[in-house]
Coordinates of N, CA and C in Angstrom, one line a residue:
M1 N -74.7 74.8 -235.1 CA -76.0 75.3 -234.6 C -76.1 76.8 -235.0
H2 N -77.3 77.2 -235.4 CA -77.5 78.6 -235.9 C -78.4 79.3 -234.9
L3 N -78.0 80.2 -234.2 CA -78.8 81.0 -233.3 C -79.1 82.4 -233.8
C4 N -80.3 82.6 -234.2 CA -80.7 83.9 -234.8 C -81.6 84.7 -233.9
F5 N -81.3 85.9 -233.5 CA -82.1 86.7 -232.7 C -82.5 88.0 -233.4
K6 N -83.8 88.3 -233.5 CA -84.3 89.5 -234.2 C -84.6 90.6 -233.2
F7 N -83.6 91.3 -232.8 CA -83.8 92.5 -231.9 C -83.3 93.7 -232.6
S8 N -83.4 94.8 -232.0 CA -82.9 96.1 -232.5 C -82.1 96.8 -231.5
R9 N -81.2 97.6 -231.9 CA -80.3 98.4 -231.0 C -79.9 99.7 -231.8
S10 N -79.9 100.8 -231.1 CA -79.5 102.0 -231.7 C -78.0 102.0 -232.1
Q11 N -77.7 102.7 -233.1 CA -76.3 102.7 -233.6 C -75.3 103.3 -232.6
S12 N -74.1 102.8 -232.6 CA -73.1 103.2 -231.7 C -72.9 104.8 -231.8
S13 N -72.6 105.3 -230.6 CA -72.3 106.8 -230.5 C -70.9 107.1 -230.7
L14 N -70.1 106.1 -231.1 CA -68.6 106.2 -231.2 C -68.3 107.4 -232.2
R15 N -67.5 108.3 -231.8 CA -67.2 109.5 -232.6 C -66.5 109.0 -233.9
L16 N -67.0 109.6 -235.0 CA -66.5 109.2 -236.4 C -65.4 110.2 -236.7
V17 N -64.4 109.6 -237.5 CA -63.3 110.4 -238.0 C -63.2 110.3 -239.5
R18 N -62.3 111.1 -240.0 CA -62.3 111.2 -241.5 C -61.7 110.0 -242.2
N19 N -62.1 109.8 -243.4 CA -61.6 108.7 -244.2 C -60.6 109.1 -245.2
L20 N -59.7 108.2 -245.5 CA -58.7 108.4 -246.5 C -58.7 107.2 -247.4
S21 N -59.0 107.4 -248.7 CA -59.1 106.2 -249.6 C -57.7 106.1 -250.2
S22 N -57.4 104.8 -250.7 CA -56.1 104.5 -251.4 C -55.9 105.4 -252.6
A23 N -57.0 105.8 -253.2 CA -56.9 106.6 -254.5 C -56.2 108.0 -254.2
Q24 N -56.2 108.4 -252.9 CA -55.6 109.7 -252.6 C -54.1 109.5 -252.3
L25 N -53.6 108.3 -252.3 CA -52.2 108.1 -251.9 C -51.4 107.8 -253.2
P26 N -50.1 108.1 -253.1 CA -49.3 107.8 -254.3 C -49.2 106.3 -254.5
H27 N -49.0 106.0 -255.8 CA -48.9 104.6 -256.1 C -47.5 104.1 -255.7
L28 N -47.4 102.8 -255.4 CA -46.1 102.2 -255.0 C -45.1 102.3 -256.2
P29 N -44.0 103.0 -255.9 CA -43.0 103.1 -257.0 C -42.3 101.8 -257.3
V30 N -41.8 101.7 -258.5 CA -40.9 100.6 -258.9 C -39.4 101.0 -258.7
P31 N -38.7 100.4 -257.9 CA -37.3 100.7 -257.7 C -36.5 100.6 -259.0
A32 N -35.5 101.5 -259.2 CA -34.7 101.4 -260.4 C -34.0 100.0 -260.4
L33 N -33.8 99.5 -261.6 CA -33.2 98.2 -261.8 C -31.8 98.1 -261.1
Q34 N -31.0 99.1 -261.4 CA -29.6 99.0 -260.8 C -29.6 99.1 -259.3
D35 N -30.6 99.9 -258.7 CA -30.7 99.9 -257.3 C -31.1 98.6 -256.7
T36 N -32.0 97.9 -257.4 CA -32.5 96.6 -257.0 C -31.3 95.6 -257.0
L37 N -30.5 95.6 -258.1 CA -29.4 94.7 -258.2 C -28.3 94.9 -257.1
K38 N -28.0 96.2 -256.9 CA -27.1 96.6 -255.8 C -27.5 96.1 -254.4
K39 N -28.8 96.3 -254.2 CA -29.4 95.9 -252.9 C -29.3 94.4 -252.7
C40 N -29.6 93.7 -253.8 CA -29.6 92.2 -253.8 C -28.2 91.7 -253.5
L41 N -27.2 92.3 -254.1 CA -25.8 91.9 -254.0 C -25.4 92.1 -252.5
R42 N -25.8 93.3 -251.9 CA -25.4 93.6 -250.5 C -26.1 92.5 -249.6
T43 N -27.3 92.1 -250.0 CA -28.1 91.2 -249.1 C -27.4 89.8 -249.0
I44 N -26.9 89.3 -250.2 CA -26.4 88.0 -250.2 C -24.9 87.9 -249.8
Q45 N -24.3 89.1 -249.7 CA -22.8 89.1 -249.4 C -22.5 88.3 -248.1
P46 N -23.2 88.4 -247.0 CA -22.8 87.6 -245.8 C -23.0 86.1 -245.9
L47 N -23.7 85.7 -247.0 CA -24.1 84.3 -247.1 C -23.3 83.5 -248.1
V48 N -22.4 84.1 -248.8 CA -21.7 83.4 -249.9 C -20.2 83.7 -249.7
T49 N -19.4 82.9 -250.4 CA -18.0 83.1 -250.4 C -17.6 84.2 -251.3
E50 N -16.3 84.7 -251.2 CA -15.9 85.8 -252.1 C -16.0 85.4 -253.5
E51 N -15.6 84.2 -253.9 CA -15.7 83.8 -255.3 C -17.2 83.7 -255.8
Q52 N -18.1 83.3 -254.9 CA -19.5 83.2 -255.3 C -20.0 84.6 -255.5
L53 N -19.5 85.6 -254.6 CA -20.0 86.9 -254.7 C -19.5 87.6 -256.1
K54 N -18.3 87.3 -256.5 CA -17.8 87.8 -257.8 C -18.6 87.2 -258.9
Q55 N -18.9 85.9 -258.9 CA -19.7 85.3 -259.9 C -21.1 86.0 -260.0
T56 N -21.7 86.2 -258.8 CA -23.0 86.8 -258.8 C -23.0 88.2 -259.3
D57 N -22.0 88.9 -258.9 CA -21.8 90.3 -259.4 C -21.7 90.4 -260.9
S58 N -21.0 89.4 -261.5 CA -20.8 89.3 -262.9 C -22.2 89.0 -263.6
T59 N -22.9 88.1 -263.0 CA -24.2 87.8 -263.5 C -25.2 88.9 -263.5
F60 N -25.1 89.7 -262.4 CA -26.0 90.8 -262.2 C -25.7 91.9 -263.3
K61 N -24.4 92.1 -263.5 CA -24.0 93.1 -264.5 C -24.5 92.8 -265.9
K62 N -24.4 91.5 -266.2 CA -25.0 91.1 -267.5 C -26.5 91.2 -267.6
F63 N -27.1 90.8 -266.5 CA -28.6 90.9 -266.4 C -29.1 92.4 -266.5
G64 N -28.3 93.3 -266.0 CA -28.7 94.7 -265.9 C -28.3 95.5 -267.1
E65 N -27.7 94.9 -268.1 CA -27.2 95.6 -269.3 C -28.4 96.3 -270.0
L66 N -28.2 97.4 -270.7 CA -29.2 98.1 -271.4 C -29.7 97.2 -272.5
G67 N -31.0 97.0 -272.6 CA -31.6 96.1 -273.6 C -31.5 94.7 -273.3
G68 N -31.0 94.3 -272.1 CA -30.9 92.9 -271.7 C -32.2 92.4 -271.0
L69 N -32.1 91.2 -270.5 CA -33.3 90.6 -269.9 C -33.8 91.4 -268.7
G70 N -32.9 91.9 -267.9 CA -33.3 92.7 -266.7 C -34.1 93.9 -267.1
A71 N -33.7 94.6 -268.2 CA -34.3 95.8 -268.7 C -35.7 95.5 -269.2
K72 N -35.9 94.3 -269.9 CA -37.2 93.9 -270.4 C -38.2 93.6 -269.2
L73 N -37.6 92.9 -268.2 CA -38.5 92.6 -267.1 C -38.9 93.9 -266.3
Q74 N -37.9 94.8 -266.2 CA -38.2 96.1 -265.6 C -39.3 96.9 -266.3
D75 N -39.3 96.8 -267.6 CA -40.4 97.5 -268.4 C -41.7 96.9 -268.0
L76 N -41.8 95.5 -267.9 CA -43.0 94.9 -267.5 C -43.5 95.4 -266.2
L77 N -42.6 95.5 -265.2 CA -43.0 96.1 -263.9 C -43.5 97.5 -264.0
L78 N -42.9 98.3 -264.8 CA -43.3 99.7 -265.0 C -44.7 99.8 -265.6
N79 N -44.9 98.9 -266.6 CA -46.2 98.8 -267.2 C -47.3 98.4 -266.2
R80 N -47.0 97.5 -265.4 CA -47.9 97.0 -264.4 C -48.2 98.1 -263.4
A81 N -47.2 98.8 -263.0 CA -47.3 99.9 -262.0 C -48.2 101.0 -262.6
E82 N -48.3 101.2 -263.9 CA -49.1 102.3 -264.5 C -50.6 101.9 -264.4
K83 N -50.9 100.6 -264.3 CA -52.3 100.1 -264.3 C -52.8 99.8 -262.9
E84 N -51.9 99.5 -261.9 CA -52.3 99.1 -260.6 C -51.9 100.2 -259.6
E85 N -52.8 100.3 -258.5 CA -52.4 101.2 -257.4 C -51.2 100.7 -256.7
N86 N -51.1 99.4 -256.6 CA -50.0 98.8 -255.9 C -49.5 97.5 -256.7
W87 N -48.5 97.7 -257.5 CA -48.1 96.6 -258.4 C -47.6 95.3 -257.7
L88 N -47.3 95.4 -256.4 CA -46.8 94.3 -255.7 C -47.8 93.6 -254.9
A89 N -48.9 94.2 -254.5 CA -49.9 93.7 -253.5 C -50.4 92.3 -253.8
E90 N -50.9 92.1 -255.0 CA -51.4 90.8 -255.4 C -50.4 89.7 -255.3
W91 N -49.2 90.0 -255.9 CA -48.1 89.0 -255.9 C -47.7 88.7 -254.4
W92 N -47.6 89.7 -253.6 CA -47.2 89.5 -252.2 C -48.2 88.7 -251.5
L93 N -49.5 89.0 -251.7 CA -50.5 88.2 -251.0 C -50.5 86.7 -251.4
N94 N -50.3 86.5 -252.7 CA -50.3 85.1 -253.2 C -49.1 84.3 -252.8
T95 N -47.9 85.0 -253.0 CA -46.6 84.3 -252.7 C -46.3 84.2 -251.3
A96 N -46.4 85.2 -250.5 CA -46.0 85.3 -249.1 C -47.0 84.6 -248.2
Y97 N -48.3 84.6 -248.6 CA -49.3 84.1 -247.7 C -50.1 82.9 -248.3
L98 N -50.8 83.1 -249.4 CA -51.7 82.0 -249.8 C -51.0 80.8 -250.4
E99 N -49.8 81.0 -250.9 CA -49.1 79.8 -251.4 C -48.1 79.2 -250.3
F100 N -48.1 79.9 -249.2 CA -47.2 79.4 -248.1 C -47.9 78.2 -247.5
R101 N -47.2 77.0 -247.4 CA -47.9 75.7 -247.1 C -47.8 75.4 -245.6
S102 N -47.1 76.1 -244.8 CA -47.0 75.8 -243.4 C -48.3 76.2 -242.7
P103 N -48.6 75.7 -241.5 CA -49.8 76.0 -240.8 C -50.0 77.5 -240.7
V104 N -51.3 77.9 -240.8 CA -51.6 79.4 -240.6 C -51.4 79.8 -239.2
V105 N -51.6 78.9 -238.2 CA -51.5 79.2 -236.8 C -50.0 79.5 -236.5
V106 N -49.7 80.6 -235.9 CA -48.3 81.0 -235.6 C -47.6 81.6 -236.8
Y107 N -47.6 80.9 -237.9 CA -46.8 81.3 -239.1 C -47.4 82.4 -239.9
S108 N -48.7 82.5 -239.9 CA -49.4 83.5 -240.8 C -50.5 84.3 -240.1
S109 N -51.5 83.6 -239.6 CA -52.7 84.3 -239.1 C -52.4 85.0 -237.8
P110 N -52.9 86.2 -237.7 CA -52.7 87.0 -236.5 C -53.6 86.5 -235.4
G111 N -53.2 86.8 -234.2 CA -54.0 86.5 -233.0 C -53.9 87.6 -232.0
L112 N -54.8 87.7 -231.1 CA -54.8 88.7 -230.0 C -54.6 88.1 -228.7
V113 N -53.8 88.8 -227.9 CA -53.6 88.4 -226.5 C -54.0 89.6 -225.6
M114 N -55.0 89.4 -224.8 CA -55.6 90.4 -224.0 C -55.1 90.3 -222.6
P115 N -55.1 91.4 -221.8 CA -54.7 91.3 -220.4 C -55.6 90.3 -219.6
Q116 N -55.1 89.6 -218.7 CA -55.9 88.6 -218.0 C -57.0 89.3 -217.2
Q117 N -58.2 88.7 -217.3 CA -59.3 89.3 -216.5 C -59.6 88.4 -215.3
E118 N -60.0 89.0 -214.3 CA -60.4 88.3 -213.1 C -61.9 88.3 -212.9
F119 N -62.6 87.2 -213.2 CA -64.1 87.2 -213.2 C -64.5 86.5 -211.9
E120 N -65.5 87.0 -211.3 CA -66.1 86.5 -210.0 C -67.1 85.4 -210.3
S121 N -67.6 85.3 -211.6 CA -68.6 84.3 -211.9 C -68.6 84.1 -213.4
A122 N -69.2 83.0 -213.8 CA -69.4 82.8 -215.3 C -70.2 83.9 -216.0
E123 N -71.1 84.4 -215.2 CA -72.0 85.5 -215.8 C -71.1 86.7 -216.1
D124 N -70.2 87.0 -215.2 CA -69.3 88.2 -215.4 C -68.5 88.0 -216.7
Q125 N -68.0 86.7 -216.9 CA -67.2 86.4 -218.1 C -68.1 86.6 -219.4
L126 N -69.4 86.2 -219.3 CA -70.2 86.3 -220.5 C -70.6 87.8 -220.7
H127 N -70.8 88.6 -219.7 CA -71.0 90.0 -219.9 C -69.8 90.7 -220.5
F128 N -68.6 90.3 -220.1 CA -67.4 90.8 -220.7 C -67.3 90.5 -222.2
A129 N -67.6 89.2 -222.5 CA -67.6 88.7 -223.9 C -68.6 89.5 -224.8
A130 N -69.8 89.8 -224.2 CA -70.8 90.5 -224.9 C -70.3 92.0 -225.2
Q131 N -69.7 92.6 -224.2 CA -69.1 93.9 -224.4 C -68.0 93.9 -225.4
L132 N -67.2 92.9 -225.4 CA -66.1 92.8 -226.4 C -66.7 92.7 -227.8
I133 N -67.7 91.9 -228.0 CA -68.3 91.7 -229.3 C -68.8 93.0 -229.8
L134 N -69.5 93.8 -228.9 CA -70.0 95.1 -229.4 C -68.9 96.1 -229.7
A135 N -67.8 96.0 -229.0 CA -66.7 96.9 -229.3 C -66.1 96.6 -230.6
V136 N -66.0 95.3 -230.9 CA -65.4 94.9 -232.2 C -66.4 95.3 -233.4
L137 N -67.7 95.2 -233.1 CA -68.6 95.6 -234.2 C -68.7 97.1 -234.4
D138 N -68.4 97.8 -233.3 CA -68.3 99.3 -233.5 C -67.1 99.6 -234.4
F139 N -66.0 98.9 -234.2 CA -64.8 99.1 -235.0 C -65.1 98.7 -236.4
K140 N -65.8 97.6 -236.6 CA -66.2 97.2 -238.0 C -67.1 98.2 -238.7
S141 N -67.9 98.8 -237.9 CA -68.8 99.8 -238.5 C -68.0 101.0 -239.0
L142 N -67.0 101.4 -238.3 CA -66.1 102.5 -238.9 C -65.5 102.1 -240.2
I143 N -65.0 100.8 -240.3 CA -64.4 100.4 -241.5 C -65.5 100.4 -242.6
D144 N -66.7 99.8 -242.4 CA -67.7 99.8 -243.4 C -68.1 101.1 -243.9
R145 N -68.1 102.1 -243.0 CA -68.5 103.5 -243.5 C -67.3 104.3 -243.9
E146 N -66.1 103.7 -244.0 CA -64.9 104.3 -244.5 C -64.6 105.6 -243.6
Q147 N -64.8 105.4 -242.3 CA -64.5 106.6 -241.4 C -63.5 106.2 -240.4
L148 N -62.6 105.3 -240.7 CA -61.6 104.9 -239.8 C -60.4 105.8 -240.0
K149 N -59.9 106.4 -238.9 CA -58.8 107.3 -239.0 C -57.6 106.6 -239.6
P150 N -56.9 107.2 -240.6 CA -55.8 106.5 -241.2 C -54.6 106.4 -240.3
E151 N -53.9 105.3 -240.3 CA -52.6 105.2 -239.6 C -51.6 106.0 -240.3
M152 N -50.6 106.5 -239.5 CA -49.6 107.4 -240.0 C -48.2 106.8 -239.8
M153 N -47.3 107.1 -240.8 CA -45.9 106.8 -240.6 C -45.2 108.2 -240.6
G154 N -45.0 108.7 -239.5 CA -44.5 110.1 -239.4 C -45.7 111.0 -239.8
K155 N -45.4 111.8 -240.8 CA -46.5 112.7 -241.3 C -47.2 112.1 -242.5
D156 N -46.8 110.9 -242.9 CA -47.4 110.3 -244.1 C -48.5 109.3 -243.8
P157 N -49.7 109.4 -244.4 CA -50.8 108.5 -244.1 C -50.5 107.1 -244.8
L158 N -50.9 106.0 -244.2 CA -50.8 104.7 -244.8 C -52.1 104.3 -245.5
D159 N -52.0 103.4 -246.4 CA -53.1 102.8 -247.1 C -53.9 101.9 -246.2
M160 N -55.2 102.2 -246.0 CA -56.1 101.5 -245.1 C -56.9 100.4 -245.8
A161 N -56.7 100.1 -247.1 CA -57.5 99.3 -247.8 C -57.6 97.9 -247.3
Q162 N -56.6 97.4 -246.6 CA -56.6 96.0 -246.1 C -57.6 95.8 -245.0
Y163 N -57.9 96.9 -244.3 CA -58.9 96.8 -243.2 C -60.3 96.3 -243.8
K164 N -60.6 96.5 -245.1 CA -61.8 96.1 -245.6 C -62.1 94.7 -245.5
K165 N -61.1 93.8 -245.5 CA -61.3 92.4 -245.4 C -60.8 91.8 -244.1
V166 N -60.7 92.6 -243.1 CA -60.4 92.0 -241.8 C -61.5 91.2 -241.2
F167 N -62.8 91.6 -241.5 CA -64.0 90.9 -241.1 C -64.7 90.3 -242.3
G168 N -65.3 89.2 -242.1 CA -66.1 88.6 -243.1 C -65.3 87.8 -244.2
T169 N -64.0 87.5 -243.8 CA -63.1 86.8 -244.8 C -62.7 85.5 -244.2
C170 N -62.7 84.5 -245.1 CA -62.4 83.1 -244.7 C -61.3 82.6 -245.7
R171 N -60.2 82.0 -245.1 CA -59.2 81.4 -245.9 C -59.4 79.9 -246.0
L172 N -59.6 79.5 -247.3 CA -59.9 78.0 -247.5 C -58.6 77.3 -248.0
P173 N -58.3 76.2 -247.4 CA -57.1 75.4 -247.9 C -57.3 74.9 -249.3
R174 N -56.4 75.2 -250.2 CA -56.4 74.8 -251.6 C -55.0 74.4 -252.0
I175 N -54.9 73.6 -253.1 CA -53.6 73.3 -253.6 C -53.5 73.9 -255.1
P176 N -52.5 74.6 -255.4 CA -51.3 74.9 -254.6 C -51.4 76.2 -253.9
R177 N -52.6 76.9 -254.0 CA -52.7 78.2 -253.3 C -54.0 78.3 -252.6
D178 N -54.0 78.8 -251.4 CA -55.3 78.9 -250.6 C -56.2 79.9 -251.3
E179 N -57.5 79.9 -250.9 CA -58.5 80.8 -251.5 C -59.1 81.7 -250.4
L180 N -59.2 83.0 -250.7 CA -59.8 83.9 -249.8 C -61.3 84.1 -250.2
V181 N -62.2 83.8 -249.3 CA -63.6 84.0 -249.6 C -64.1 85.2 -248.7
Y182 N -64.7 86.2 -249.4 CA -65.1 87.4 -248.7 C -66.6 87.6 -248.7
H183 N -67.2 87.8 -247.5 CA -68.7 88.0 -247.4 C -68.9 89.3 -246.7
P184 N -68.9 90.4 -247.4 CA -69.1 91.7 -246.8 C -70.4 91.9 -246.1
T185 N -71.4 91.2 -246.5 CA -72.8 91.4 -245.9 C -73.1 90.4 -244.8
S186 N -72.2 89.6 -244.3 CA -72.5 88.6 -243.3 C -72.9 89.3 -242.0
K187 N -73.8 88.7 -241.3 CA -74.3 89.3 -240.0 C -74.0 88.4 -238.8
H188 N -73.1 87.5 -238.9 CA -72.9 86.6 -237.8 C -71.4 86.5 -237.4
I189 N -71.2 86.0 -236.3 CA -69.8 85.6 -235.8 C -69.8 84.2 -235.5
I190 N -68.6 83.6 -235.3 CA -68.4 82.2 -234.8 C -68.0 82.2 -233.3
V191 N -68.8 81.5 -232.6 CA -68.5 81.3 -231.1 C -68.1 79.8 -230.9
M192 N -66.9 79.6 -230.3 CA -66.5 78.3 -229.9 C -66.5 78.1 -228.4
H193 N -67.1 77.0 -228.0 CA -67.1 76.7 -226.6 C -67.0 75.2 -226.4
R194 N -65.9 74.8 -225.7 CA -65.6 73.4 -225.5 C -65.6 72.6 -226.9
N195 N -65.0 73.3 -227.8 CA -64.8 72.8 -229.2 C -66.0 72.7 -230.0
N196 N -67.2 73.1 -229.4 CA -68.4 73.2 -230.2 C -68.4 74.5 -231.0
I197 N -68.9 74.5 -232.2 CA -68.9 75.7 -233.0 C -70.3 76.2 -233.3
F198 N -70.5 77.5 -233.0 CA -71.9 78.0 -233.2 C -71.8 79.2 -234.1
Q199 N -72.8 79.4 -235.0 CA -73.0 80.6 -235.8 C -74.0 81.5 -235.1
L200 N -73.5 82.6 -234.6 CA -74.4 83.5 -233.8 C -74.6 84.9 -234.6
N201 N -75.8 85.1 -234.9 CA -76.2 86.4 -235.5 C -76.0 87.5 -234.5
V202 N -75.3 88.6 -235.0 CA -75.1 89.7 -234.1 C -75.7 91.0 -234.7
L203 N -76.2 91.0 -235.9 CA -76.8 92.1 -236.5 C -78.2 91.8 -236.9
A204 N -79.1 92.8 -236.7 CA -80.5 92.6 -237.1 C -80.6 92.8 -238.6
E205 N -81.8 92.6 -239.2 CA -82.0 92.7 -240.6 C -81.7 94.1 -241.1
D206 N -81.9 95.1 -240.3 CA -81.7 96.5 -240.7 C -80.2 96.9 -240.5
G207 N -79.4 96.0 -240.0 CA -78.0 96.3 -239.8 C -77.7 96.8 -238.4
S208 N -78.7 97.0 -237.6 CA -78.4 97.5 -236.2 C -77.8 96.4 -235.3
L209 N -77.1 96.8 -234.3 CA -76.5 95.9 -233.4 C -77.4 95.5 -232.3
Y210 N -77.3 94.2 -231.9 CA -78.0 93.7 -230.7 C -77.4 94.3 -229.5
S211 N -78.2 94.4 -228.4 CA -77.7 95.0 -227.2 C -76.8 94.0 -226.4
E212 N -76.2 94.5 -225.4 CA -75.3 93.7 -224.6 C -76.1 92.6 -223.9
S213 N -77.3 92.9 -223.4 CA -78.1 91.9 -222.7 C -78.6 90.8 -223.6
Q214 N -78.9 91.2 -224.9 CA -79.3 90.2 -225.9 C -78.1 89.2 -226.2
L215 N -76.9 89.8 -226.4 CA -75.8 89.0 -226.7 C -75.4 88.1 -225.5
F216 N -75.6 88.7 -224.3 CA -75.3 87.9 -223.0 C -76.2 86.7 -223.0
S217 N -77.5 86.9 -223.3 CA -78.5 85.8 -223.3 C -78.1 84.7 -224.3
A218 N -77.7 85.1 -225.5 CA -77.3 84.2 -226.5 C -76.0 83.4 -226.1
L219 N -75.0 84.1 -225.5 CA -73.8 83.4 -225.1 C -74.2 82.4 -223.9
G220 N -75.1 82.8 -223.1 CA -75.5 81.9 -222.0 C -76.1 80.7 -222.5
L221 N -76.9 80.8 -223.5 CA -77.6 79.7 -224.1 C -76.5 78.7 -224.7
I222 N -75.5 79.3 -225.4 CA -74.5 78.5 -225.9 C -73.7 77.7 -224.9
T223 N -73.4 78.3 -223.7 CA -72.7 77.6 -222.7 C -73.6 76.5 -222.1
D224 N -74.9 76.8 -222.0 CA -75.9 75.8 -221.5 C -76.0 74.5 -222.4
L225 N -75.8 74.8 -223.7 CA -75.9 73.7 -224.7 C -74.7 72.9 -224.9
T226 N -73.6 73.3 -224.3 CA -72.3 72.6 -224.5 C -71.7 72.2 -223.2
E227 N -72.3 71.1 -222.7 CA -71.8 70.6 -221.4 C -70.6 69.7 -221.6
Q228 N -70.5 69.1 -222.8 CA -69.3 68.2 -223.1 C -68.5 68.7 -224.2
E229 N -67.2 68.4 -224.2 CA -66.3 68.8 -225.3 C -66.5 67.8 -226.4
V230 N -66.3 68.3 -227.6 CA -66.4 67.5 -228.8 C -65.1 67.5 -229.5
T231 N -65.0 66.8 -230.7 CA -63.7 66.7 -231.4 C -63.3 68.1 -231.8
P232 N -62.0 68.4 -231.5 CA -61.5 69.8 -231.8 C -61.1 70.0 -233.2
V233 N -62.1 70.2 -234.1 CA -61.8 70.3 -235.5 C -60.9 71.5 -235.8
G234 N -60.9 72.5 -234.9 CA -60.0 73.6 -235.1 C -58.5 73.3 -235.2
L235 N -58.2 72.1 -234.7 CA -56.8 71.7 -234.8 C -56.3 71.5 -236.2
L236 N -57.2 71.4 -237.1 CA -56.8 71.2 -238.5 C -56.0 72.4 -239.0
T237 N -56.3 73.6 -238.5 CA -55.6 74.8 -238.9 C -54.1 74.8 -238.5
S238 N -53.7 73.9 -237.6 CA -52.3 73.7 -237.2 C -51.6 72.8 -238.1
D239 N -52.2 72.2 -239.1 CA -51.5 71.3 -240.0 C -51.1 72.0 -241.3
S240 N -50.3 71.3 -242.1 CA -49.9 71.8 -243.4 C -51.2 72.1 -244.2
R241 N -51.1 73.1 -245.0 CA -52.3 73.5 -245.8 C -52.6 72.4 -246.8
D242 N -51.6 71.6 -247.3 CA -51.9 70.6 -248.3 C -52.5 69.3 -247.6
S243 N -52.4 69.2 -246.3 CA -52.8 67.9 -245.6 C -54.3 67.9 -245.5
W244 N -55.0 69.0 -245.5 CA -56.4 69.0 -245.3 C -57.1 69.9 -246.3

């Protein structure tokens, strides 16, 4: 069901902070081949016998010889690093996430656990939900305007590019690799109540946010329309990616 409300709301007064684009950050370096081989050998040491470790060490030395296969592959990595801001990012996304066949629930997709709230009535719960929606949209607005304060590791800023697709992104099950579909101009959220799924518009045509009272009314209508539970299709996300 699609609930569309055409109201207006003034933009959030949330204080804006400076933006840092990934172009201002150093590119991800490619580790030296010999350093990679030494690290790999240290990593597998607790998992193999002494004889297996010797054989692996011998293989690594041959692999890392000047002009050998390792050197040729290292050159390919260096060439890729010259063209990409992050030579690993796409491979990591595809291999570690989109090609991972286990359920996204628990294994991959993040979730939020909030402190338990004590509500005196259903209306209190809906008001809280409306406030939460507005808070999330305020945060999304900072991302869209590239004014989100960069996270830091010590004194060094981190790349904030991944925040761009936190909202408006859907992961579709595919074989052998899932597909990410991104809709940066979407104006709705999904609300689930008693396993019923609703598409709820939260932004007006001009991009302004609806008020808390307007969202409260919309959420109240959803609860009124869902007196009975329906088939929980959301359970499909707990199955193998290849099964559905």
